PDB file of C-alpha atoms in Angstrom:
ATOM      1  CA  MET A   1     184.266 114.042 298.372  1.00  0.00           C
ATOM      2  CA  THR A   2     185.724 116.708 296.291  1.00  0.00           C
ATOM      3  CA  PRO A   3     183.711 118.717 293.822  1.00  0.00           C
ATOM      4  CA  SER A   4     185.394 116.997 290.929  1.00  0.00           C
ATOM      5  CA  GLU A   5     184.381 113.589 292.266  1.00  0.00           C
ATOM      6  CA  LEU A   6     180.777 114.770 292.660  1.00  0.00           C
ATOM      7  CA  ARG A   7     180.739 115.955 289.094  1.00  0.00           C
ATOM      8  CA  ARG A   8     182.053 112.604 287.878  1.00  0.00           C
ATOM      9  CA  GLY A   9     179.422 110.751 289.891  1.00  0.00           C
ATOM     10  CA  LEU A  10     176.624 112.882 288.481  1.00  0.00           C
ATOM     11  CA  ARG A  11     177.834 112.356 284.931  1.00  0.00           C
ATOM     12  CA  GLN A  12     177.994 108.605 285.436  1.00  0.00           C
ATOM     13  CA  ARG A  13     174.484 108.618 286.924  1.00  0.00           C
ATOM     14  CA  ARG A  14     173.172 110.509 283.912  1.00  0.00           C
ATOM     15  CA  ARG A  15     174.736 107.978 281.559  1.00  0.00           C
ATOM     16  CA  GLU A  16     173.122 105.089 283.445  1.00  0.00           C
ATOM     17  CA  LEU A  17     169.719 106.807 283.329  1.00  0.00           C
ATOM     18  CA  ARG A  18     170.035 107.401 279.594  1.00  0.00           C
ATOM     19  CA  LYS A  19     170.906 103.723 279.044  1.00  0.00           C
ATOM     20  CA  ALA A  20     167.931 102.669 281.169  1.00  0.00           C
ATOM     21  CA  MET A  21     165.601 104.966 279.195  1.00  0.00           C
ATOM     22  CA  LYS A  22     166.855 103.564 275.890  1.00  0.00           C
ATOM     23  CA  HIS A  23     166.319 100.025 277.171  1.00  0.00           C
ATOM     24  CA  LEU A  24     162.774 100.828 278.263  1.00  0.00           C
ATOM     25  CA  ARG A  25     161.980 102.424 274.921  1.00  0.00           C
ATOM     26  CA  ARG A  26     163.320  99.384 273.101  1.00  0.00           C
ATOM     27  CA  GLN A  27     161.173  97.035 275.196  1.00  0.00           C
ATOM     28  CA  ALA A  28     158.116  99.156 274.576  1.00  0.00           C
ATOM     29  CA  ARG A  29     158.703  99.048 270.821  1.00  0.00           C
ATOM     30  CA  GLU A  30     159.164  95.280 270.884  1.00  0.00           C
ATOM     31  CA  ARG A  31     155.941  94.809 272.830  1.00  0.00           C
ATOM     32  CA  ALA A  32     154.063  97.062 270.436  1.00  0.00           C
ATOM     33  CA  GLN A  33     155.344  94.982 267.539  1.00  0.00           C
ATOM     34  CA  GLU A  34     154.479  91.701 269.265  1.00  0.00           C
ATOM     35  CA  VAL A  35     150.792  92.554 269.945  1.00  0.00           C
ATOM     36  CA  PRO A  36     149.565  92.686 266.297  1.00  0.00           C
ATOM     37  CA  ALA A  37     151.689  89.631 265.539  1.00  0.00           C
ATOM     38  CA  LEU A  38     149.875  87.731 268.297  1.00  0.00           C
ATOM     39  CA  ARG A  39     146.495  88.829 266.956  1.00  0.00           C
ATOM     40  CA  ARG A  40     147.400  87.709 263.486  1.00  0.00           C
ATOM     41  CA  GLU A  41     148.593  84.378 264.790  1.00  0.00           C
ATOM     42  CA  ARG A  42     145.335  83.847 266.697  1.00  0.00           C
ATOM     43  CA  ARG A  43     143.286  84.654 263.608  1.00  0.00           C
ATOM     44  CA  ARG A  44     145.306  82.217 261.554  1.00  0.00           C
ATOM     45  CA  ARG A  45     144.759  79.485 264.131  1.00  0.00           C
ATOM     46  CA  MET A  46     141.021  80.149 264.198  1.00  0.00           C
ATOM     47  CA  VAL A  47     140.782  80.017 260.405  1.00  0.00           C
ATOM     48  CA  ARG A  48     142.703  76.750 260.379  1.00  0.00           C
ATOM     49  CA  ARG A  49     140.388  75.242 262.984  1.00  0.00           C
ATOM     50  CA  LEU A  50     137.259  76.294 261.060  1.00  0.00           C
ATOM     51  CA  ALA A  51     138.648  74.879 257.830  1.00  0.00           C
ATOM     52  CA  LEU A  52     139.506  71.621 259.576  1.00  0.00           C
ATOM     53  CA  MET A  53     135.982  71.358 261.052  1.00  0.00           C
ATOM     54  CA  ALA A  54     134.411  71.977 257.638  1.00  0.00           C
ATOM     55  CA  VAL A  55     136.531  69.233 256.085  1.00  0.00           C
ATOM     56  CA  LEU A  56     135.588  66.804 258.863  1.00  0.00           C
ATOM     57  CA  LEU A  57     131.861  67.554 258.440  1.00  0.00           C
ATOM     58  CA  LEU A  58     132.122  67.015 254.698  1.00  0.00           C
ATOM     59  CA  LEU A  59     133.854  63.665 255.203  1.00  0.00           C
ATOM     60  CA  ALA A  60     131.236  62.583 257.753  1.00  0.00           C
ATOM     61  CA  SER A  61     128.382  63.393 255.354  1.00  0.00           C
ATOM     62  CA  LEU A  62     130.071  61.458 252.555  1.00  0.00           C
ATOM     63  CA  LEU A  63     130.570  58.450 254.805  1.00  0.00           C
ATOM     64  CA  ARG A  64     126.876  58.447 255.775  1.00  0.00           C
ATOM     65  CA  CYS A  65     125.771  58.565 252.154  1.00  0.00           C
ATOM     66  CA  ASP A  66     128.099  55.711 251.093  1.00  0.00           C
ATOM     67  CA  CYS A  67     127.261  53.382 253.992  1.00  0.00           C
ATOM     68  CA  GLY A  68     123.465  53.605 253.738  1.00  0.00           C
ATOM     69  CA  PRO A  69     121.393  50.925 251.932  1.00  0.00           C
ATOM     70  CA  GLU A  70     120.875  51.486 248.271  1.00  0.00           C
ATOM     71  CA  SER A  71     117.383  52.676 247.497  1.00  0.00           C
ATOM     72  CA  GLU A  72     115.462  50.790 244.873  1.00  0.00           C
ATOM     73  CA  PRO A  73     114.785  52.749 241.694  1.00  0.00           C
ATOM     74  CA  PRO A  74     111.148  53.761 241.245  1.00  0.00           C
ATOM     75  CA  PRO A  75     109.195  51.489 238.910  1.00  0.00           C
ATOM     76  CA  SER A  76     108.723  52.796 235.405  1.00  0.00           C
ATOM     77  CA  GLY A  77     105.851  52.174 233.068  1.00  0.00           C
ATOM     78  CA  PRO A  78     102.083  52.487 233.340  1.00  0.00           C
ATOM     79  CA  ASP A  79     102.001  50.507 236.614  1.00  0.00           C
ATOM     80  CA  ALA A  80     104.246  53.028 238.374  1.00  0.00           C
ATOM     81  CA  GLU A  81     101.440  55.458 239.186  1.00  0.00           C
ATOM     82  CA  VAL A  82      99.243  52.646 240.455  1.00  0.00           C
ATOM     83  CA  GLN A  83     101.946  51.363 242.840  1.00  0.00           C
ATOM     84  CA  ALA A  84     102.820  54.837 244.066  1.00  0.00           C
ATOM     85  CA  LYS A  85      99.303  55.632 245.238  1.00  0.00           C
ATOM     86  CA  PRO A  86      98.239  53.763 248.402  1.00  0.00           C
ATOM     87  CA  LYS A  87      94.890  52.101 248.278  1.00  0.00           C
ATOM     88  CA  LEU A  88      92.394  53.687 250.621  1.00  0.00           C
ATOM     89  CA  ALA A  89      89.581  51.611 251.994  1.00  0.00           C
ATOM     90  CA  THR A  90      86.302  53.083 250.777  1.00  0.00           C
ATOM     91  CA  PRO A  91      83.538  53.118 253.394  1.00  0.00           C
ATOM     92  CA  PRO A  92      80.381  51.216 252.535  1.00  0.00           C
ATOM     93  CA  ALA A  93      77.652  53.296 250.988  1.00  0.00           C
ATOM     94  CA  PRO A  94      74.769  54.104 253.361  1.00  0.00           C
ATOM     95  CA  LEU A  95      71.615  52.170 252.810  1.00  0.00           C
ATOM     96  CA  LYS A  96      68.811  54.157 251.246  1.00  0.00           C
ATOM     97  CA  ARG A  97      65.692  54.133 253.342  1.00  0.00           C
ATOM     98  CA  HIS A  98      62.554  54.358 251.287  1.00  0.00           C
ATOM     99  CA  PRO A  99      59.498  55.874 252.978  1.00  0.00           C
ATOM    100  CA  PRO A 100      56.658  53.432 253.530  1.00  0.00           C
ATOM    101  CA  ARG A 101      54.056  53.525 250.847  1.00  0.00           C
ATOM    102  CA  VAL A 102      50.599  54.291 252.186  1.00  0.00           C
ATOM    103  CA  GLN A 103      47.633  54.101 249.904  1.00  0.00           C
ATOM    104  CA  VAL A 104      44.882  56.589 250.717  1.00  0.00           C
ATOM    105  CA  ALA A 105      41.513  56.173 249.157  1.00  0.00           C
ATOM    106  CA  ALA A 106      40.402  59.234 247.240  1.00  0.00           C
ATOM    107  CA  THR A 107      37.256  60.841 248.651  1.00  0.00           C
ATOM    108  CA  PRO A 108      34.863  62.365 246.146  1.00  0.00           C
ATOM    109  CA  ARG A 109      34.264  66.083 246.523  1.00  0.00           C
ATOM    110  CA  GLY A 110      31.082  67.858 245.752  1.00  0.00           C
ATOM    111  CA  THR A 111      30.910  70.564 243.135  1.00  0.00           C
ATOM    112  CA  PHE A 112      29.957  74.083 244.193  1.00  0.00           C
ATOM    113  CA  ALA A 113      28.890  76.988 242.092  1.00  0.00           C
ATOM    114  CA  GLY A 114      31.662  79.531 241.837  1.00  0.00           C
ATOM    115  CA  ALA A 115      29.510  82.508 240.962  1.00  0.00           C
ATOM    116  CA  SER A 116      29.875  85.472 243.339  1.00  0.00           C
ATOM    117  CA  ARG A 117      26.869  86.585 245.293  1.00  0.00           C
ATOM    118  CA  ALA A 118      25.034  89.551 243.819  1.00  0.00           C
ATOM    119  CA  PRO A 119      24.408  92.590 246.057  1.00  0.00           C
ATOM    120  CA  PRO A 120      20.955  92.697 247.632  1.00  0.00           C
ATOM    121  CA  ALA A 121      18.237  94.585 245.776  1.00  0.00           C
ATOM    122  CA  TRP A 122      17.452  96.847 248.741  1.00  0.00           C
ATOM    123  CA  LEU A 123      21.016  98.230 249.030  1.00  0.00           C
ATOM    124  CA  ASP A 124      20.289 101.331 246.910  1.00  0.00           C
ATOM    125  CA  GLU A 125      17.210 102.128 249.026  1.00  0.00           C
ATOM    126  CA  LEU A 126      19.312 101.852 252.181  1.00  0.00           C
ATOM    127  CA  ARG A 127      21.933 104.253 250.799  1.00  0.00           C
ATOM    128  CA  LEU A 128      19.290 106.852 249.911  1.00  0.00           C
ATOM    129  CA  GLN A 129      17.708 106.689 253.361  1.00  0.00           C
ATOM    130  CA  VAL A 130      21.100 106.943 255.087  1.00  0.00           C
ATOM    131  CA  ALA A 131      22.003 109.987 252.956  1.00  0.00           C
ATOM    132  CA  ALA A 132      18.745 111.601 254.057  1.00  0.00           C
ATOM    133  CA  ARG A 133      19.962 111.408 257.679  1.00  0.00           C
ATOM    134  CA  SER A 134      23.081 113.518 256.975  1.00  0.00           C
ATOM    135  CA  PRO A 135      21.744 116.562 258.917  1.00  0.00           C
ATOM    136  CA  ARG A 136      21.257 114.416 262.016  1.00  0.00           C
ATOM    137  CA  LEU A 137      24.733 112.939 261.581  1.00  0.00           C
ATOM    138  CA  SER A 138      26.278 116.414 261.250  1.00  0.00           C
ATOM    139  CA  ALA A 139      24.543 117.478 264.458  1.00  0.00           C
ATOM    140  CA  CYS A 140      26.614 114.868 266.322  1.00  0.00           C
ATOM    141  CA  PHE A 141      29.716 116.972 265.562  1.00  0.00           C
ATOM    142  CA  ALA A 142      28.255 120.283 266.800  1.00  0.00           C
ATOM    143  CA  GLY A 143      30.943 122.480 268.385  1.00  0.00           C
ATOM    144  CA  SER A 144      33.786 120.673 266.613  1.00  0.00           C
ATOM    145  CA  GLN A 145      35.087 120.462 263.076  1.00  0.00           C
ATOM    146  CA  GLY A 146      33.304 117.639 261.329  1.00  0.00           C
ATOM    147  CA  PRO A 147      35.312 115.017 259.429  1.00  0.00           C
ATOM    148  CA  GLY A 148      33.192 115.417 256.266  1.00  0.00           C
ATOM    149  CA  ALA A 149      33.075 111.662 255.633  1.00  0.00           C
ATOM    150  CA  LEU A 150      32.353 108.628 257.768  1.00  0.00           C
ATOM    151  CA  ARG A 151      32.915 104.946 256.995  1.00  0.00           C
ATOM    152  CA  TRP A 152      30.052 102.867 258.409  1.00  0.00           C
ATOM    153  CA  ALA A 153      29.507  99.101 258.469  1.00  0.00           C
ATOM    154  CA  ALA A 154      26.612  97.273 260.118  1.00  0.00           C
ATOM    155  CA  SER A 155      24.433  94.163 260.011  1.00  0.00           C
ATOM    156  CA  VAL A 156      21.075  94.899 258.322  1.00  0.00           C
ATOM    157  CA  ASP A 157      17.864  92.912 258.843  1.00  0.00           C
ATOM    158  CA  PRO A 158      15.951  93.698 255.637  1.00  0.00           C
ATOM    159  CA  ALA A 159      12.686  92.253 256.950  1.00  0.00           C
ATOM    160  CA  LYS A 160      12.564  94.511 260.020  1.00  0.00           C
ATOM    161  CA  GLY A 161      14.654  97.393 258.673  1.00  0.00           C
ATOM    162  CA  THR A 162      16.895  97.381 261.749  1.00  0.00           C
ATOM    163  CA  VAL A 163      20.678  97.721 261.913  1.00  0.00           C
ATOM    164  CA  SER A 164      23.090  96.399 264.562  1.00  0.00           C
ATOM    165  CA  ASP A 165      26.742  95.691 265.257  1.00  0.00           C
ATOM    166  CA  HIS A 166      27.869  99.150 264.148  1.00  0.00           C
ATOM    167  CA  GLN A 167      31.443  99.876 263.108  1.00  0.00           C
ATOM    168  CA  LEU A 168      32.324 103.577 262.659  1.00  0.00           C
ATOM    169  CA  GLU A 169      35.565 105.087 261.372  1.00  0.00           C
ATOM    170  CA  LEU A 170      36.465 108.651 260.424  1.00  0.00           C
ATOM    171  CA  VAL A 171      37.765 108.885 256.851  1.00  0.00           C
ATOM    172  CA  GLY A 172      41.228 110.462 256.617  1.00  0.00           C
ATOM    173  CA  LEU A 173      41.615 110.818 260.407  1.00  0.00           C
ATOM    174  CA  GLY A 174      43.331 108.319 262.636  1.00  0.00           C
ATOM    175  CA  ASP A 175      41.664 109.597 265.819  1.00  0.00           C
ATOM    176  CA  ASP A 176      39.069 107.424 267.525  1.00  0.00           C
ATOM    177  CA  LEU A 177      35.552 108.692 267.969  1.00  0.00           C
ATOM    178  CA  PRO A 178      34.646 109.921 271.446  1.00  0.00           C
ATOM    179  CA  ARG A 179      31.984 107.872 273.148  1.00  0.00           C
ATOM    180  CA  GLU A 180      29.383 110.651 273.072  1.00  0.00           C
ATOM    181  CA  GLN A 181      29.778 111.186 269.316  1.00  0.00           C
ATOM    182  CA  ARG A 182      29.715 107.452 268.667  1.00  0.00           C
ATOM    183  CA  ASP A 183      26.471 107.012 270.633  1.00  0.00           C
ATOM    184  CA  CYS A 184      24.938 109.960 268.783  1.00  0.00           C
ATOM    185  CA  LEU A 185      25.863 108.504 265.385  1.00  0.00           C
ATOM    186  CA  VAL A 186      24.535 105.051 266.327  1.00  0.00           C
ATOM    187  CA  ARG A 187      21.184 106.565 267.383  1.00  0.00           C
ATOM    188  CA  ALA A 188      20.921 108.574 264.161  1.00  0.00           C
ATOM    189  CA  LEU A 189      21.712 105.541 262.004  1.00  0.00           C
ATOM    190  CA  SER A 190      19.492 103.103 263.946  1.00  0.00           C
ATOM    191  CA  ALA A 191      16.224 104.981 264.480  1.00  0.00           C
ATOM    192  CA  PRO A 192      13.791 105.075 262.916  1.00  0.00           C
ATOM    193  CA  PRO A 193      13.950 101.684 261.182  1.00  0.00           C
ATOM    194  CA  TYR A 194      14.561 101.684 257.448  1.00  0.00           C
ATOM    195  CA  LYS A 195      11.788 100.882 254.979  1.00  0.00           C
ATOM    196  CA  LEU A 196      13.104  98.375 252.476  1.00  0.00           C
ATOM    197  CA  SER A 197      10.779  97.148 249.688  1.00  0.00           C
ATOM    198  CA  ALA A 198      12.506  93.759 249.195  1.00  0.00           C
ATOM    199  CA  ALA A 199      12.085  92.683 252.809  1.00  0.00           C
ATOM    200  CA  GLN A 200      10.936  89.196 251.928  1.00  0.00           C
ATOM    201  CA  ALA A 201      14.156  88.311 250.035  1.00  0.00           C
ATOM    202  CA  GLU A 202      16.321  87.189 252.961  1.00  0.00           C
ATOM    203  CA  ALA A 203      15.608  86.438 256.559  1.00  0.00           C
ATOM    204  CA  ILE A 204      19.301  86.392 257.615  1.00  0.00           C
ATOM    205  CA  PRO A 205      20.862  89.849 258.264  1.00  0.00           C
ATOM    206  CA  ASP A 206      23.459  91.008 255.730  1.00  0.00           C
ATOM    207  CA  ARG A 207      26.671  92.852 256.558  1.00  0.00           C
ATOM    208  CA  VAL A 208      26.922  96.036 254.480  1.00  0.00           C
ATOM    209  CA  GLY A 209      29.318  98.960 254.454  1.00  0.00           C
ATOM    210  CA  MET A 210      29.360 102.429 252.914  1.00  0.00           C
ATOM    211  CA  VAL A 211      30.965 105.865 253.133  1.00  0.00           C
ATOM    212  CA  ILE A 212      28.646 108.650 254.321  1.00  0.00           C
ATOM    213  CA  GLU A 213      29.442 112.234 253.276  1.00  0.00           C
ATOM    214  CA  PHE A 214      27.860 115.214 255.043  1.00  0.00           C
TER     215      PHE A 214
END
């Protein structure tokens, strides 16, 4: 092949390539234009289908309403409320049980005098004699700080002048008395016996109480 023939062949090849490129570009443009058109067409079809389904549902609901039995109109007037409310069966009322009546015969009661008992006449004498024993009572607290006051209760036999069943308590102090101090106080309060002038008044011992200060 001569150089002129080669040149002609190359030129023809270039022309064919240019035509092929133009054809490819044209196809690409057509495809690009077809894609949105397809999307639009699909949307239109979907909208049509939805509209058709809505119309069919509306027709079906209308057919159901027309074919059903006609409902009777509610009764009007004063008897309407009575017919509307169903009657409920009321349970029977429970029987009332009355307690049995029992008659109790009244028993007569004796009358008692309500006057309070007067203090014995020898109580002042006993207080004076107990106060006279304060030095002996203070000696029971030798070596320790004395409480200053003592609450004493005992059973007194006025005929014999003896005391028993002692109950001792320190005034203002919650501590219990030691056994040695308690025995000392009982001895000082018990011996010697008290001399009470009204010994013949009562034979039964009386329970008395007082506060002793020393």
